[in-house]
Amino acid sequence: NASEDEKTGNPNMYYLTSVDTTLLHVLWGKLSCEILVEDWEEAAVALVAVKTAIESLASSSKLSPLDALHQRTWLLHWSLFVFWNDASGKGLESMVDLFTSEKYLQAITTHAPHLLRYLTAAVLLCKRRAAKKAGNNSNAEGRRLLRDLVKVMKQCEYSDPIVEFVEQLSVKFDFEAAQSQLALCEKVLSTDFFLCKQTELFMEEARVFVFENYCRIHHKIDLTTLGEKLAMDRNRAERWIVDLIRNALLDAKIDSEEGCVVMGTGSTSVYEKVMDRTKELTARSGGLVVNLRSYMNDVKRDKIRKERKAREEAEY
């Protein structure tokens, strides 16, 4: 009981009862040590502690909005070590949750648009796994992840082959351009510090993504034609597609008599539409607040500069 009584602080922050900027530096040190010794389980705990401390200091005005933004930006960068080395398989899902949360999304769009590469890769790699967990709403969950990603892409002035690949498929529906970008993706992945170990898995998921989008656009596609695009004969293509439909939770069926794949027509629920609009409004409101705060700071600095100049002129 005595040990339980002692644990009265925040369990997400090593049971600290309070935090200040000095303790925040200590928590950053703890995180860096766990990353250096490659203890990824403890590093994940330290990451949560740093995030909790940042938000606690920001909410109590012990960190200015600008300092909080800088801290969140650094946390996003450091989190890459933790999430991409998570052996449990949950790291990428946690990464998507963090990167698409309101305050951290603002940090990406304003300070670190290059992190869009890692968010895009994470969404493609965990999309089907997250869909399976959603059960009956699997297709809706997969679509939600992609819609959220596309919204982030529209807010970021950044592009590389990985981001461009998804944009060509999900926004422009240009399959030839997507195939060209996919060839470039392999080179980018193999030379990226965090993504190099995921190259083979990413390429497989990307091909599934191409197939999924191609069939949705065309609704019905001849198995022989599809086999040619996949460099397979008709029978092998049919087996591959049957296995893909079963494992990837695609809403599709094989019409053996006509020798074609027929995709189902999924519909978006009213609940999904309301949630999407709400999230979009929240993100836009947050962006307006950041821009307004930046504008007000510029006005204050300009006012101070003019007052200083006026005093200097009055003295002379």
mmCIF file of N, CA, C and O in Angstrom, residues 22 80 197 249 269 284:
data_model
loop_
_atom_site.group_PDB
_atom_site.id
_atom_site.type_symbol
_atom_site.label_atom_id
_atom_site.label_comp_id
_atom_site.label_asym_id
_atom_site.label_seq_id
_atom_site.Cartn_x
_atom_site.Cartn_y
_atom_site.Cartn_z
ATOM 1 N N THR A 22 13.120 22.499 -16.354
ATOM 2 C CA THR A 22 14.312 21.730 -15.981
ATOM 3 C C THR A 22 14.036 20.237 -16.061
ATOM 4 O O THR A 22 14.828 19.457 -16.603
ATOM 5 N N LEU A 80 10.758 9.265 -34.660
ATOM 6 C CA LEU A 80 11.039 8.375 -35.785
ATOM 7 C C LEU A 80 11.908 7.201 -35.355
ATOM 8 O O LEU A 80 11.716 6.067 -35.813
ATOM 9 N N LYS A 197 14.825 -0.609 -44.101
ATOM 10 C CA LYS A 197 14.471 -1.982 -43.722
ATOM 11 C C LYS A 197 13.054 -2.362 -44.153
ATOM 12 O O LYS A 197 12.676 -3.534 -44.088
ATOM 13 N N LEU A 249 -8.934 -7.512 -47.464
ATOM 14 C CA LEU A 249 -10.282 -7.047 -47.144
ATOM 15 C C LEU A 249 -10.837 -6.120 -48.220
ATOM 16 O O LEU A 249 -11.471 -5.114 -47.927
ATOM 17 N N SER A 269 -20.652 6.486 -44.665
ATOM 18 C CA SER A 269 -21.769 6.750 -43.767
ATOM 19 C C SER A 269 -21.845 8.226 -43.408
ATOM 20 O O SER A 269 -20.866 8.963 -43.551
ATOM 21 N N ARG A 284 -8.285 23.550 -39.591
ATOM 22 C CA ARG A 284 -8.253 24.898 -40.164
ATOM 23 C C ARG A 284 -8.261 25.960 -39.071
ATOM 24 O O ARG A 284 -7.555 26.974 -39.171
#
